[in-house]
Amino acid sequence: MPAIKSLEELKRVREEALAKKQLKATPGHIQVIVAMGTCGIAAGARDTMKSVLNFIETEHLSGVTVTQTGCMGMCEQEPIMQVVIGDQPKVVYGKVNAEVASQIMKQHVQNGSPVKDYVLPL
Ligand code: FES
């Protein structure tokens, strides 16, 4: 991250951070986060990510941000995927292969109902 050299620059960075935070808390805005650490990838996280992106493209979904994260410290549950809808608490799923990812996208992301069989108790 580059150094902030002026008060104006600091204000601009602050405004951007607040706007980003507000976007995440907007009702209806959805984040899908796939853990892409080494063991996640070894467990098939690339296929999970492809399935998520394919679903969004096929269903023409908008308002969904897809990102990746690193190691979540739960190797045995990989591939792991999180869904955050607006300001609701995040839902963390484990053992999300491509098929399960598609099911989560349809049932939770598209229709708002978590897929309970794969929710990790945190
Ligand atoms: S090494 Fe497996 S979750 Fe971090």
PDB file of C-alpha atoms and ligand atoms in Angstrom:
ATOM      1  CA  MET A   1       0.000   0.000   0.000  1.00  0.00           C
ATOM      2  CA  PRO A   2       1.460   3.365  -0.962  1.00  0.00           C
ATOM      3  CA  ALA A   3       2.149   5.888   1.806  1.00  0.00           C
ATOM      4  CA  ILE A   4      -0.461   8.583   2.385  1.00  0.00           C
ATOM      5  CA  LYS A   5       1.269  11.932   1.989  1.00  0.00           C
ATOM      6  CA  SER A   6      -1.415  14.535   2.563  1.00  0.00           C
ATOM      7  CA  LEU A   7      -4.573  15.194   4.507  1.00  0.00           C
ATOM      8  CA  GLU A   8      -6.564  15.316   1.237  1.00  0.00           C
ATOM      9  CA  GLU A   9      -5.257  11.916   0.272  1.00  0.00           C
ATOM     10  CA  LEU A  10      -6.199  10.545   3.697  1.00  0.00           C
ATOM     11  CA  LYS A  11      -9.735  11.969   3.316  1.00  0.00           C
ATOM     12  CA  ARG A  12     -10.061  10.408  -0.139  1.00  0.00           C
ATOM     13  CA  VAL A  13      -8.947   6.977   1.149  1.00  0.00           C
ATOM     14  CA  ARG A  14     -11.403   7.297   4.048  1.00  0.00           C
ATOM     15  CA  GLU A  15     -14.278   8.186   1.699  1.00  0.00           C
ATOM     16  CA  GLU A  16     -13.470   5.209  -0.534  1.00  0.00           C
ATOM     17  CA  ALA A  17     -13.359   2.852   2.454  1.00  0.00           C
ATOM     18  CA  LEU A  18     -16.696   4.155   3.758  1.00  0.00           C
ATOM     19  CA  ALA A  19     -18.308   3.817   0.326  1.00  0.00           C
ATOM     20  CA  LYS A  20     -17.043   0.232   0.088  1.00  0.00           C
ATOM     21  CA  LYS A  21     -18.356  -0.557   3.566  1.00  0.00           C
ATOM     22  CA  GLN A  22     -21.741   0.953   2.712  1.00  0.00           C
ATOM     23  CA  LEU A  23     -21.944  -1.094  -0.480  1.00  0.00           C
ATOM     24  CA  LYS A  24     -21.368  -4.278   1.515  1.00  0.00           C
ATOM     25  CA  ALA A  25     -24.116  -3.347   3.970  1.00  0.00           C
ATOM     26  CA  THR A  26     -26.613  -2.441   1.253  1.00  0.00           C
ATOM     27  CA  PRO A  27     -29.668  -4.685   1.484  1.00  0.00           C
ATOM     28  CA  GLY A  28     -29.586  -7.079  -1.411  1.00  0.00           C
ATOM     29  CA  HIS A  29     -25.874  -6.692  -2.133  1.00  0.00           C
ATOM     30  CA  ILE A  30     -24.343 -10.161  -2.070  1.00  0.00           C
ATOM     31  CA  GLN A  31     -20.771 -11.256  -1.537  1.00  0.00           C
ATOM     32  CA  VAL A  32     -19.586 -14.754  -2.375  1.00  0.00           C
ATOM     33  CA  ILE A  33     -16.131 -15.536  -1.027  1.00  0.00           C
ATOM     34  CA  VAL A  34     -14.250 -18.694  -1.953  1.00  0.00           C
ATOM     35  CA  ALA A  35     -11.242 -19.800   0.117  1.00  0.00           C
ATOM     36  CA  MET A  36      -8.391 -20.254  -2.340  1.00  0.00           C
ATOM     37  CA  GLY A  37      -5.529 -21.135  -0.008  1.00  0.00           C
ATOM     38  CA  THR A  38      -3.209 -24.003  -0.906  1.00  0.00           C
ATOM     39  CA  CYS A  39      -5.282 -26.713   0.707  1.00  0.00           C
ATOM     40  CA  GLY A  40      -8.491 -25.180  -0.655  1.00  0.00           C
ATOM     41  CA  ILE A  41      -7.107 -25.402  -4.174  1.00  0.00           C
ATOM     42  CA  ALA A  42      -5.882 -28.946  -3.492  1.00  0.00           C
ATOM     43  CA  ALA A  43      -9.417 -29.839  -2.365  1.00  0.00           C
ATOM     44  CA  GLY A  44     -10.979 -28.421  -5.539  1.00  0.00           C
ATOM     45  CA  ALA A  45     -11.629 -24.721  -4.824  1.00  0.00           C
ATOM     46  CA  ARG A  46     -10.893 -23.817  -8.455  1.00  0.00           C
ATOM     47  CA  ASP A  47     -13.876 -25.932  -9.552  1.00  0.00           C
ATOM     48  CA  THR A  48     -15.959 -24.323  -6.796  1.00  0.00           C
ATOM     49  CA  MET A  49     -15.013 -20.860  -8.068  1.00  0.00           C
ATOM     50  CA  LYS A  50     -15.715 -21.837 -11.700  1.00  0.00           C
ATOM     51  CA  SER A  51     -19.123 -23.160 -10.694  1.00  0.00           C
ATOM     52  CA  VAL A  52     -19.965 -19.879  -8.897  1.00  0.00           C
ATOM     53  CA  LEU A  53     -18.880 -17.773 -11.872  1.00  0.00           C
ATOM     54  CA  ASN A  54     -20.695 -20.033 -14.355  1.00  0.00           C
ATOM     55  CA  PHE A  55     -23.884 -19.784 -12.317  1.00  0.00           C
ATOM     56  CA  ILE A  56     -23.720 -15.981 -12.236  1.00  0.00           C
ATOM     57  CA  GLU A  57     -23.138 -15.851 -15.986  1.00  0.00           C
ATOM     58  CA  THR A  58     -25.798 -18.413 -16.873  1.00  0.00           C
ATOM     59  CA  GLU A  59     -28.435 -16.883 -14.608  1.00  0.00           C
ATOM     60  CA  HIS A  60     -27.428 -13.292 -15.487  1.00  0.00           C
ATOM     61  CA  LEU A  61     -27.201 -12.409 -11.769  1.00  0.00           C
ATOM     62  CA  SER A  62     -26.301  -8.845 -10.840  1.00  0.00           C
ATOM     63  CA  GLY A  63     -25.379  -7.330  -7.475  1.00  0.00           C
ATOM     64  CA  VAL A  64     -23.097 -10.251  -6.621  1.00  0.00           C
ATOM     65  CA  THR A  65     -19.430  -9.659  -5.822  1.00  0.00           C
ATOM     66  CA  VAL A  66     -17.185 -12.717  -6.004  1.00  0.00           C
ATOM     67  CA  THR A  67     -13.863 -12.609  -4.196  1.00  0.00           C
ATOM     68  CA  GLN A  68     -11.359 -15.056  -2.861  1.00  0.00           C
ATOM     69  CA  THR A  69      -9.672 -15.397   0.468  1.00  0.00           C
ATOM     70  CA  GLY A  70      -6.716 -17.382   1.726  1.00  0.00           C
ATOM     71  CA  CYS A  71      -6.349 -20.075   4.334  1.00  0.00           C
ATOM     72  CA  MET A  72      -9.207 -20.229   6.817  1.00  0.00           C
ATOM     73  CA  GLY A  73      -7.576 -22.755   9.125  1.00  0.00           C
ATOM     74  CA  MET A  74     -10.114 -25.500   8.517  1.00  0.00           C
ATOM     75  CA  CYS A  75      -8.346 -27.821   6.067  1.00  0.00           C
ATOM     76  CA  GLU A  76     -10.730 -30.695   6.610  1.00  0.00           C
ATOM     77  CA  GLN A  77     -13.697 -28.544   5.500  1.00  0.00           C
ATOM     78  CA  GLU A  78     -12.213 -27.309   2.231  1.00  0.00           C
ATOM     79  CA  PRO A  79     -13.359 -26.151  -0.249  1.00  0.00           C
ATOM     80  CA  ILE A  80     -14.936 -23.407   1.876  1.00  0.00           C
ATOM     81  CA  MET A  81     -17.283 -20.741   0.577  1.00  0.00           C
ATOM     82  CA  GLN A  82     -18.929 -17.827   2.386  1.00  0.00           C
ATOM     83  CA  VAL A  83     -22.098 -15.971   1.466  1.00  0.00           C
ATOM     84  CA  VAL A  84     -22.902 -12.520   2.850  1.00  0.00           C
ATOM     85  CA  ILE A  85     -26.205 -10.902   1.936  1.00  0.00           C
ATOM     86  CA  GLY A  86     -26.426  -7.212   2.826  1.00  0.00           C
ATOM     87  CA  ASP A  87     -25.801  -6.700   6.521  1.00  0.00           C
ATOM     88  CA  GLN A  88     -26.904 -10.218   7.493  1.00  0.00           C
ATOM     89  CA  PRO A  89     -24.357 -12.404   9.286  1.00  0.00           C
ATOM     90  CA  LYS A  90     -22.126 -14.336   6.921  1.00  0.00           C
ATOM     91  CA  VAL A  91     -22.863 -17.989   6.290  1.00  0.00           C
ATOM     92  CA  VAL A  92     -19.819 -20.258   5.970  1.00  0.00           C
ATOM     93  CA  TYR A  93     -20.118 -23.480   3.996  1.00  0.00           C
ATOM     94  CA  GLY A  94     -17.752 -26.447   4.002  1.00  0.00           C
ATOM     95  CA  LYS A  95     -17.024 -29.236   1.531  1.00  0.00           C
ATOM     96  CA  VAL A  96     -18.329 -27.105  -1.323  1.00  0.00           C
ATOM     97  CA  ASN A  97     -17.596 -28.962  -4.550  1.00  0.00           C
ATOM     98  CA  ALA A  98     -18.809 -27.598  -7.887  1.00  0.00           C
ATOM     99  CA  GLU A  99     -22.218 -29.231  -7.540  1.00  0.00           C
ATOM    100  CA  VAL A 100     -22.756 -27.940  -3.983  1.00  0.00           C
ATOM    101  CA  ALA A 101     -21.587 -24.460  -5.061  1.00  0.00           C
ATOM    102  CA  SER A 102     -24.246 -24.435  -7.747  1.00  0.00           C
ATOM    103  CA  GLN A 103     -26.856 -25.548  -5.195  1.00  0.00           C
ATOM    104  CA  ILE A 104     -25.793 -22.748  -2.789  1.00  0.00           C
ATOM    105  CA  MET A 105     -25.924 -20.187  -5.588  1.00  0.00           C
ATOM    106  CA  LYS A 106     -29.447 -21.231  -6.526  1.00  0.00           C
ATOM    107  CA  GLN A 107     -30.937 -21.776  -3.070  1.00  0.00           C
ATOM    108  CA  HIS A 108     -29.116 -19.155  -0.968  1.00  0.00           C
ATOM    109  CA  VAL A 109     -27.776 -16.444  -3.284  1.00  0.00           C
ATOM    110  CA  GLN A 110     -30.731 -16.446  -5.667  1.00  0.00           C
ATOM    111  CA  ASN A 111     -33.546 -17.387  -3.274  1.00  0.00           C
ATOM    112  CA  GLY A 112     -32.243 -16.320   0.161  1.00  0.00           C
ATOM    113  CA  SER A 113     -32.437 -19.694   1.897  1.00  0.00           C
ATOM    114  CA  PRO A 114     -29.154 -21.160   3.245  1.00  0.00           C
ATOM    115  CA  VAL A 115     -28.287 -24.755   2.336  1.00  0.00           C
ATOM    116  CA  LYS A 116     -28.253 -26.078   5.901  1.00  0.00           C
ATOM    117  CA  ASP A 117     -26.546 -29.425   5.172  1.00  0.00           C
ATOM    118  CA  TYR A 118     -23.275 -27.638   4.324  1.00  0.00           C
ATOM    119  CA  VAL A 119     -23.289 -24.738   6.835  1.00  0.00           C
ATOM    120  CA  LEU A 120     -20.315 -24.894   9.197  1.00  0.00           C
ATOM    121  CA  PRO A 121     -21.158 -24.287  12.856  1.00  0.00           C
ATOM    122  CA  LEU A 122     -18.743 -21.487  13.839  1.00  0.00           C
TER     123      LEU A 122
HETATM  124  S1  FES B   1      -3.654 -24.982   5.314  1.00  0.00           S
HETATM  125 FE1  FES B   1      -5.607 -25.819   5.233  1.00  0.00          FE
HETATM  126  S2  FES B   1      -6.910 -24.295   5.894  1.00  0.00           S
HETATM  127 FE2  FES B   1      -4.948 -23.446   5.988  1.00  0.00          FE
END
